[in-house]
mmCIF file of C-alpha atoms in Angstrom:
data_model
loop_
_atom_site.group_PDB
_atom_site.id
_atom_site.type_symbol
_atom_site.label_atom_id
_atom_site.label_comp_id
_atom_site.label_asym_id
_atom_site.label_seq_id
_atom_site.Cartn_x
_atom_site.Cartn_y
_atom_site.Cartn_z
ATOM 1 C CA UNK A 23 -5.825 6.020 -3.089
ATOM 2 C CA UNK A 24 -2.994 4.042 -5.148
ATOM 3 C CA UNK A 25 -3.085 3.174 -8.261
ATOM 4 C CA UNK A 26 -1.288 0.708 -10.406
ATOM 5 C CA UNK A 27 -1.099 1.560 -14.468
ATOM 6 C CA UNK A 28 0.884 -0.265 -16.933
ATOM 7 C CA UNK A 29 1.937 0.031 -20.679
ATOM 8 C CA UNK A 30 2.757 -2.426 -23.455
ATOM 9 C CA UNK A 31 2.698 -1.802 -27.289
ATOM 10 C CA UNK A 32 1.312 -4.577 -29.273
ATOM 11 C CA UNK A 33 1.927 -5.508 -33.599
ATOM 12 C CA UNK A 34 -2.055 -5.522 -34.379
ATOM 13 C CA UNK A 35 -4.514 -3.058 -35.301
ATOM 14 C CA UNK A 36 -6.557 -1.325 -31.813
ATOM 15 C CA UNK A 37 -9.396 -3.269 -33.012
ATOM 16 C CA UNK A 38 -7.767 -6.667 -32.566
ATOM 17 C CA UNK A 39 -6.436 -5.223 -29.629
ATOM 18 C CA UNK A 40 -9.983 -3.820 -28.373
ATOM 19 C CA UNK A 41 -11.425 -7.174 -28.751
ATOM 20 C CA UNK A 42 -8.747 -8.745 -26.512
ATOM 21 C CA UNK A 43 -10.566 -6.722 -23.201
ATOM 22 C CA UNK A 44 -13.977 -6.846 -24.960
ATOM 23 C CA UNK A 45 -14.949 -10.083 -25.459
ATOM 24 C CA UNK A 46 -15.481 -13.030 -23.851
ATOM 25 C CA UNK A 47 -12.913 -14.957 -26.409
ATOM 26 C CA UNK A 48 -10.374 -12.273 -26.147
ATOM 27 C CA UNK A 49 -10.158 -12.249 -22.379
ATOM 28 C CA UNK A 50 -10.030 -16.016 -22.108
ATOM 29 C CA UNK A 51 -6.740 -15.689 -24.271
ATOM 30 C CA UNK A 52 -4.960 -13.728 -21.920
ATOM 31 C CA UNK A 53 -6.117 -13.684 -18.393
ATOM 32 C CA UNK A 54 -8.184 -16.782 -17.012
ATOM 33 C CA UNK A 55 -10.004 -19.685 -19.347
ATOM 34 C CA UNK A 56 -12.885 -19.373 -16.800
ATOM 35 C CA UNK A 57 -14.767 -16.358 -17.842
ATOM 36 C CA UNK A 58 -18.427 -16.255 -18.246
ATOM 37 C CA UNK A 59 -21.111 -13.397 -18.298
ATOM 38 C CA UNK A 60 -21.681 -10.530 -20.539
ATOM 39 C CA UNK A 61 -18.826 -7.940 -21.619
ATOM 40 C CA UNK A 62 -21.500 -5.343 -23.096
ATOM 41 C CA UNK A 63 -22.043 -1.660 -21.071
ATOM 42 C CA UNK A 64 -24.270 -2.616 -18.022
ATOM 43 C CA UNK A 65 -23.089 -6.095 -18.090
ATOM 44 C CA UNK A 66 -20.916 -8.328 -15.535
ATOM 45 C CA UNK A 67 -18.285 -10.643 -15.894
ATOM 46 C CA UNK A 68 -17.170 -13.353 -13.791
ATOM 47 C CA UNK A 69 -13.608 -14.321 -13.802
ATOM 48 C CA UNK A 70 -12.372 -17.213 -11.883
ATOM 49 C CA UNK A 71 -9.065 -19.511 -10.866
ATOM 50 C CA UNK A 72 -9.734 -22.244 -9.272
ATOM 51 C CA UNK A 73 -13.294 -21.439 -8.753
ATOM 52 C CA UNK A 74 -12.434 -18.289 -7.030
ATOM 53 C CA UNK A 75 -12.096 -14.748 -8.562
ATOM 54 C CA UNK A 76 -13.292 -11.332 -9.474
ATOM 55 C CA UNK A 77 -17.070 -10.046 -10.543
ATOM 56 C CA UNK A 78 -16.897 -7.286 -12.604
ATOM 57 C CA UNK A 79 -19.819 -4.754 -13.367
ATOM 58 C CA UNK A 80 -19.186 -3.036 -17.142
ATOM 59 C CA UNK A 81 -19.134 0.659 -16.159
ATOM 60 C CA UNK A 82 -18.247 1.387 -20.119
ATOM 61 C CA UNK A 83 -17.538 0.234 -23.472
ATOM 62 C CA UNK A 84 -15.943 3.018 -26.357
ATOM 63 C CA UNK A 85 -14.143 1.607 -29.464
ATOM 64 C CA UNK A 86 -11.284 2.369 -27.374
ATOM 65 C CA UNK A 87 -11.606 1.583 -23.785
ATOM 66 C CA UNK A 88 -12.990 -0.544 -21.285
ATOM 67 C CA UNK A 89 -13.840 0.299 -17.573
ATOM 68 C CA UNK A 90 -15.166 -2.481 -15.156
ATOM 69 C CA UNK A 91 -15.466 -1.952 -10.875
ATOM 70 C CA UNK A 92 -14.592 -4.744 -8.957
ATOM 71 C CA UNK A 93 -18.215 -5.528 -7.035
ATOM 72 C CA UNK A 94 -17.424 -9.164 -5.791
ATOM 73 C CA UNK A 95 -13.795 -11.348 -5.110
ATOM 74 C CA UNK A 96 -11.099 -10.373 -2.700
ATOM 75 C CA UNK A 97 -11.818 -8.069 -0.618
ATOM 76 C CA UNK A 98 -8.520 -5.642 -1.443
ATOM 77 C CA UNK A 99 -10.517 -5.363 -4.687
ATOM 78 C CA UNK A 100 -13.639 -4.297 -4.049
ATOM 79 C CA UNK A 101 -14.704 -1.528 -5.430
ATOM 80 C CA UNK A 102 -11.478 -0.936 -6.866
ATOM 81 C CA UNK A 103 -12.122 -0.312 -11.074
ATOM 82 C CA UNK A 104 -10.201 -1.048 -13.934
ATOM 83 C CA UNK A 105 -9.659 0.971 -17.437
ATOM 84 C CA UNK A 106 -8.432 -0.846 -20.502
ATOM 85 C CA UNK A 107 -7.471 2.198 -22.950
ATOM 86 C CA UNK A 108 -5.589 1.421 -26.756
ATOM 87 C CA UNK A 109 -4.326 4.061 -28.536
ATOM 88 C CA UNK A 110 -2.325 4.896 -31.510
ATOM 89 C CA UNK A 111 0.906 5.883 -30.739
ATOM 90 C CA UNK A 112 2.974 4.884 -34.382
ATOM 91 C CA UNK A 113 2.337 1.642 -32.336
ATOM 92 C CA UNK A 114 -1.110 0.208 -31.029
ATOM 93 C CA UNK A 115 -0.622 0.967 -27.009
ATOM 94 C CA UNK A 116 -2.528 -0.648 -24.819
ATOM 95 C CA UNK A 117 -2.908 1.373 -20.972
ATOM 96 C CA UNK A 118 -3.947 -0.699 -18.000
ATOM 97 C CA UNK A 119 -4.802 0.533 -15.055
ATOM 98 C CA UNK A 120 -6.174 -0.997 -11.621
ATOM 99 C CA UNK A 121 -7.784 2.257 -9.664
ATOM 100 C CA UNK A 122 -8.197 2.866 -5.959
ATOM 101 C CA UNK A 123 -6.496 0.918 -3.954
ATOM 102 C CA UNK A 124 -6.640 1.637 -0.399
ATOM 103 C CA UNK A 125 -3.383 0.970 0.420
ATOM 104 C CA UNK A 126 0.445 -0.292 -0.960
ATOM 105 C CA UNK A 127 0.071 -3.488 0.858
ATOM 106 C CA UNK A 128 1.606 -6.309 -0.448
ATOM 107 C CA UNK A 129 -1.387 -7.720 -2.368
ATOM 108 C CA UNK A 130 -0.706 -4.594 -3.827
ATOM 109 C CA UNK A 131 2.918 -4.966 -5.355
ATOM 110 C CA UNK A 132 1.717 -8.413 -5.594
ATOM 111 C CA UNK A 133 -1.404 -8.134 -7.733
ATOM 112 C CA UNK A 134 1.054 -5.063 -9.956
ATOM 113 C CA UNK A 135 3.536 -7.953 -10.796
ATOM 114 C CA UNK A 136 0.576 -10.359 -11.339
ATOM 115 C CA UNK A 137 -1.045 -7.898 -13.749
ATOM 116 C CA UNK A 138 2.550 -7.621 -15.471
ATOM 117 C CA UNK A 139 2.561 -11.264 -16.416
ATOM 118 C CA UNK A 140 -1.135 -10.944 -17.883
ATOM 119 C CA UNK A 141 -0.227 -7.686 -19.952
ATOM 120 C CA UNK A 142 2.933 -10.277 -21.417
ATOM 121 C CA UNK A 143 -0.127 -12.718 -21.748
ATOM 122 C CA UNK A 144 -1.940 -10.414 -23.684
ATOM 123 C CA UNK A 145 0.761 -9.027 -26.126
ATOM 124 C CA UNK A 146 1.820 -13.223 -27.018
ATOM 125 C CA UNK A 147 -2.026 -13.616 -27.287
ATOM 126 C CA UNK A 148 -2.284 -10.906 -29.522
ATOM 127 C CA UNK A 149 0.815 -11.645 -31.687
ATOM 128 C CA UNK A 150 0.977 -15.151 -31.967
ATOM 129 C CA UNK A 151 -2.061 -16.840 -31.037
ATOM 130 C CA UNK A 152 -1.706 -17.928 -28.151
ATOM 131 C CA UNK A 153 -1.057 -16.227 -24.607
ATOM 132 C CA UNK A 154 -0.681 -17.953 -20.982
ATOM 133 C CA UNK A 155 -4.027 -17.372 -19.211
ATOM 134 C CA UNK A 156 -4.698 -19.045 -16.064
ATOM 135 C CA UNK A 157 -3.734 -22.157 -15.520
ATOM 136 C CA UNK A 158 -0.957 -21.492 -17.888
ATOM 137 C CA UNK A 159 0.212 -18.413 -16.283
ATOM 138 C CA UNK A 160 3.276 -17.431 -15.661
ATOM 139 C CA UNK A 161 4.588 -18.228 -11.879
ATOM 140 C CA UNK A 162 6.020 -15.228 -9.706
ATOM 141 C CA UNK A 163 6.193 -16.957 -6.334
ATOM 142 C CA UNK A 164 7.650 -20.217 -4.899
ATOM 143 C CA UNK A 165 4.577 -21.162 -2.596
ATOM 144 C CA UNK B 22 3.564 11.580 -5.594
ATOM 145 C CA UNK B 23 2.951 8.152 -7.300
ATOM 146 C CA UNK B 24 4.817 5.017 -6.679
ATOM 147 C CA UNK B 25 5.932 1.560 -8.692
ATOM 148 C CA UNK B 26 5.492 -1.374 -5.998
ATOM 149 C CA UNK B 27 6.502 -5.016 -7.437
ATOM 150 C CA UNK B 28 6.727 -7.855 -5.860
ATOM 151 C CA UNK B 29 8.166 -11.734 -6.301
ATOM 152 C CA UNK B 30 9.402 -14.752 -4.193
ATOM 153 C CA UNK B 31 12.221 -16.189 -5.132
ATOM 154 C CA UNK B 32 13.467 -20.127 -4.755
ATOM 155 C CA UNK B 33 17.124 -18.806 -3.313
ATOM 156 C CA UNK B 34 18.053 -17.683 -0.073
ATOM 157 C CA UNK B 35 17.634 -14.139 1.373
ATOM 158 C CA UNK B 36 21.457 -13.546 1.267
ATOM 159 C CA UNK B 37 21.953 -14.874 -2.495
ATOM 160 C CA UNK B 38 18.710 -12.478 -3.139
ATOM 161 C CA UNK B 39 20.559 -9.908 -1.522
ATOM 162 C CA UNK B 40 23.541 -10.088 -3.732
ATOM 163 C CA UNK B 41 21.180 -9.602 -6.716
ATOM 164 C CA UNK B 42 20.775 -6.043 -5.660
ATOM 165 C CA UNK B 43 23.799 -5.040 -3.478
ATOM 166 C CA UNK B 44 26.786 -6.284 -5.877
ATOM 167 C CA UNK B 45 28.075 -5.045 -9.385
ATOM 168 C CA UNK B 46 27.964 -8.810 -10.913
ATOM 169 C CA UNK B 47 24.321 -8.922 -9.166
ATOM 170 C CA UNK B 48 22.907 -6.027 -10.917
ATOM 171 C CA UNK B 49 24.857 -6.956 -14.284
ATOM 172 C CA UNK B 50 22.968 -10.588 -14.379
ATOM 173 C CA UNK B 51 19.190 -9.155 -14.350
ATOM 174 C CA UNK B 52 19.186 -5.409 -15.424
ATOM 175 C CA UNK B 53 21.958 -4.447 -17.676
ATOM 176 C CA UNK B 54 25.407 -5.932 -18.302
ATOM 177 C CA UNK B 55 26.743 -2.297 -18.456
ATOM 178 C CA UNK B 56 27.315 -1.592 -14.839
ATOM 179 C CA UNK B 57 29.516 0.249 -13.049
ATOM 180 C CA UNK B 58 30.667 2.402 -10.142
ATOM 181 C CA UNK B 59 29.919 1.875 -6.116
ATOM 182 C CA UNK B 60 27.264 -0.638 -5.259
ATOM 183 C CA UNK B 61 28.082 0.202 -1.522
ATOM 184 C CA UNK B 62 26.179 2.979 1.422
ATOM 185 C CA UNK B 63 27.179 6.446 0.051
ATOM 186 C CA UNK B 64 28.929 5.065 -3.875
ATOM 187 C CA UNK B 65 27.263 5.950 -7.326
ATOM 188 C CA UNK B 66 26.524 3.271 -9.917
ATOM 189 C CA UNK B 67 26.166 4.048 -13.127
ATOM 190 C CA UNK B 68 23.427 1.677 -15.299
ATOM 191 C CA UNK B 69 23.854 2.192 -19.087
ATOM 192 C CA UNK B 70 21.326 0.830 -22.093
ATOM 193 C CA UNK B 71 22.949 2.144 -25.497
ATOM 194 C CA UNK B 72 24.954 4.927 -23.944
ATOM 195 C CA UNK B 73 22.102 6.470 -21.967
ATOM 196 C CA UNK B 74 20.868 5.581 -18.563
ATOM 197 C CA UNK B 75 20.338 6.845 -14.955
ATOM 198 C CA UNK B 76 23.141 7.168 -12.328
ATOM 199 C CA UNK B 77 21.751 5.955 -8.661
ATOM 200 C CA UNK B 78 23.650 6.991 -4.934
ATOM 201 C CA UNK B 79 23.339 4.941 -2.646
ATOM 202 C CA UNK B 80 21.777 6.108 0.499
ATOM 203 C CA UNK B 81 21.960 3.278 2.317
ATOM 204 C CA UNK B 82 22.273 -0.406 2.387
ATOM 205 C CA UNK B 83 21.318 -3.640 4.689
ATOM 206 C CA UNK B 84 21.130 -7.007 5.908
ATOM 207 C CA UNK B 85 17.806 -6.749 4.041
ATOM 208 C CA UNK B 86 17.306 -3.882 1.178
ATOM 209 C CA UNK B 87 18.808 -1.441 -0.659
ATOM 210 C CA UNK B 88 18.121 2.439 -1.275
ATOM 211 C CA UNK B 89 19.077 4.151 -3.827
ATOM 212 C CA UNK B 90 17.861 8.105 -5.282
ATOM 213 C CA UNK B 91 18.401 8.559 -8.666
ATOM 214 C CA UNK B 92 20.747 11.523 -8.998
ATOM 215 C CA UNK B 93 20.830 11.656 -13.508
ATOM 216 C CA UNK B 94 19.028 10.032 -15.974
ATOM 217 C CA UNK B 95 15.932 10.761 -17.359
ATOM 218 C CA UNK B 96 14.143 13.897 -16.435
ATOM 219 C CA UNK B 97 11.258 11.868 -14.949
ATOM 220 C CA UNK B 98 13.446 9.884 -12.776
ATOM 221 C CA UNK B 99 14.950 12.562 -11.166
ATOM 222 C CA UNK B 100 14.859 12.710 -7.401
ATOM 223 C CA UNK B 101 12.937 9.479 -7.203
ATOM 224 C CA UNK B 102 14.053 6.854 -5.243
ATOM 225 C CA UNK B 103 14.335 2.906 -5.734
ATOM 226 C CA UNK B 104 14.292 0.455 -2.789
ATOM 227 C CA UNK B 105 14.817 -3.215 -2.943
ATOM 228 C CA UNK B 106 13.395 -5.025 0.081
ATOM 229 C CA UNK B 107 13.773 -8.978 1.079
ATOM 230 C CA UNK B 108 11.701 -10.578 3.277
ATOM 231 C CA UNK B 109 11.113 -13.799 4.853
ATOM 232 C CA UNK B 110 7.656 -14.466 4.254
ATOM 233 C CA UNK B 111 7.662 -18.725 4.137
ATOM 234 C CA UNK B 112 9.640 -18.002 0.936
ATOM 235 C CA UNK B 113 12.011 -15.497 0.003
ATOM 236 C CA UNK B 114 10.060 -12.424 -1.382
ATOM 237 C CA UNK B 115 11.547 -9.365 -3.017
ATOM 238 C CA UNK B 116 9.714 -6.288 -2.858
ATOM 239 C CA UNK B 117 10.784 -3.598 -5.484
ATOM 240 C CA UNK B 118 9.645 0.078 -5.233
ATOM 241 C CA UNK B 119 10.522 3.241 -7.512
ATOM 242 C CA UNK B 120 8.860 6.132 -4.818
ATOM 243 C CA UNK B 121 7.709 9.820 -5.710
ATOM 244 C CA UNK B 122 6.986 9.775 -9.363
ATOM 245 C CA UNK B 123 5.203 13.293 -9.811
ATOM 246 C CA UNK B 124 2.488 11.817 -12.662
ATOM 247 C CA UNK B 125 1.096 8.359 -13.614
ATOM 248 C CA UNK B 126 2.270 9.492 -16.929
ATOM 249 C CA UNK B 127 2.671 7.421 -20.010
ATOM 250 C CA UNK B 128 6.142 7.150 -19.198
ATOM 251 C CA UNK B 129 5.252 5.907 -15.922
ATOM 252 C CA UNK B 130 3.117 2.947 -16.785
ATOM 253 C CA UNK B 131 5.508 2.181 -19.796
ATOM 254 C CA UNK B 132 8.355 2.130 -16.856
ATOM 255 C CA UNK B 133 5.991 -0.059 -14.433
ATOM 256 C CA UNK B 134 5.548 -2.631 -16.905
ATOM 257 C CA UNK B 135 9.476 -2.758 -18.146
ATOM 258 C CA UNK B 136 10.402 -2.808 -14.355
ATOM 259 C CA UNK B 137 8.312 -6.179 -14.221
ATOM 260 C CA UNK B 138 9.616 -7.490 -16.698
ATOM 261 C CA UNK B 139 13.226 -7.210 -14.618
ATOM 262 C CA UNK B 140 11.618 -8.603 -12.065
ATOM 263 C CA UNK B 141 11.079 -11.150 -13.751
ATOM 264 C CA UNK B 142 14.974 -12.194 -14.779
ATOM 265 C CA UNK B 143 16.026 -11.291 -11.757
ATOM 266 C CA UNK B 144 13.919 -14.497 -10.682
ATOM 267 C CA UNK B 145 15.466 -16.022 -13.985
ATOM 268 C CA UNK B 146 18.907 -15.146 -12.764
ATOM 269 C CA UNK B 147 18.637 -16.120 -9.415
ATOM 270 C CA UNK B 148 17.058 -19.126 -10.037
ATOM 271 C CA UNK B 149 18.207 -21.168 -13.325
ATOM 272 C CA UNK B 150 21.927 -18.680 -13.468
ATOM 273 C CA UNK B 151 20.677 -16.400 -16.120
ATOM 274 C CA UNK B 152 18.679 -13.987 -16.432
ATOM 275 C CA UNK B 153 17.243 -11.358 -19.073
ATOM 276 C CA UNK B 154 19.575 -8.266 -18.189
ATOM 277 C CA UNK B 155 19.745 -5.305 -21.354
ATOM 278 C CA UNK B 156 20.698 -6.107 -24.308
ATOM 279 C CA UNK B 157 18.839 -9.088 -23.704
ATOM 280 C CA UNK B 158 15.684 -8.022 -22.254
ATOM 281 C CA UNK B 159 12.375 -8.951 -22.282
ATOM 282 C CA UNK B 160 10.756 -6.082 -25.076
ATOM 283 C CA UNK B 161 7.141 -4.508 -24.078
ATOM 284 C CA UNK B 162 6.829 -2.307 -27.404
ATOM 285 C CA UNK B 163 7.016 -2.743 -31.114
ATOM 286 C CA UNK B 164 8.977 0.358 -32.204
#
């Protein structure tokens, strides 16, 4: 199993940064405009571009972490989970990380650069306002 | 042993992609201006950011990727290996890997996420002339 994990540190407090990956608000700021369903514990979220995307089931909620699993979208995903964690490090860092992949394929390195772009999303979002979610999102291919 | 896999396609040909990677003025234009040494099959370059950065050899070099291991630099990096990869897939695509990380460490994901960002001027450069090599790169953290 592979897994891909990423870091960014972010100018606002973990709560601002909590609700960025715990609400349905937050995550339209970032990552995709169309999300619908219910962030809570036990919940699932639906997350879509161009009417086609991820389900995720809410594993957990803390006031510091998120974990989903991928139960519905491509099929590299499924299954696969993925752990928002913020912590305090004389900075507010947030930890991403996109659990058991099957292979390094290159949807993988793909979907690591992908998730790059949204973690830059996220930090704008959280800073200024405004981030580039999908269909604003920022390009890494030519096709 | 962990790994970094990235991935981007690039609006340039595979040889001008090459040169991004292969050549001193390459290397200068999307990771740091402070470059030197021996971008060629068994030379040492030397990357620098304030002073301090890691020395690569060059184990080998083609038509189509580069190899390096990193030989000093920081203690994390040493004895991993970086290879640069261009393929032909309908567009040009670069694949980046840094290979046999011992922990998904902080440093790790903080690494994975800066590494994108490169990615990302080396598109920059390649593309529109300039990229967002050190001093001028793209900042992840707030300290």
């Amino acid at each position: 199993m592979s897994n891909i994990a990423l870091k960014i540190g972010v100018a606002v407090s973990k709560e601002k940064a909590l609700a960025a990956v715990n609400t349905l608000q937050g995550l339209a700021g970032w990552w995709t405009w169309d999300v619908s369903g219910d962030p809570g514990e036990g919940g699932t979220l639906a997350f879509r571009f161009h009417g086609q995307g991820p389900d995720m089931k809410v594993l957990s909620t803390t006031d510091h972490s998120v974990h989903w699993q991928c139960i519905a979208g491509p099929e590299e995903w499924l299954d696969t989970e993925i752990k928002f964690t913020i912590k305090d490090e004389g900075e507010t860092a947030i930890y991403f990380q996109h659990l058991n992949w099957k292979d390094e394929s290159g949807f993988y390195a793909l979907c690591s650069m992908k998730w790059a772009t949204f973690m830059l999303s996220m930090k704008q979002y959280l800073e200024h306002g405004s981030g580039h979610p999908f269909p604003d999102d920022i390009q890494i291919n030519t096709l």
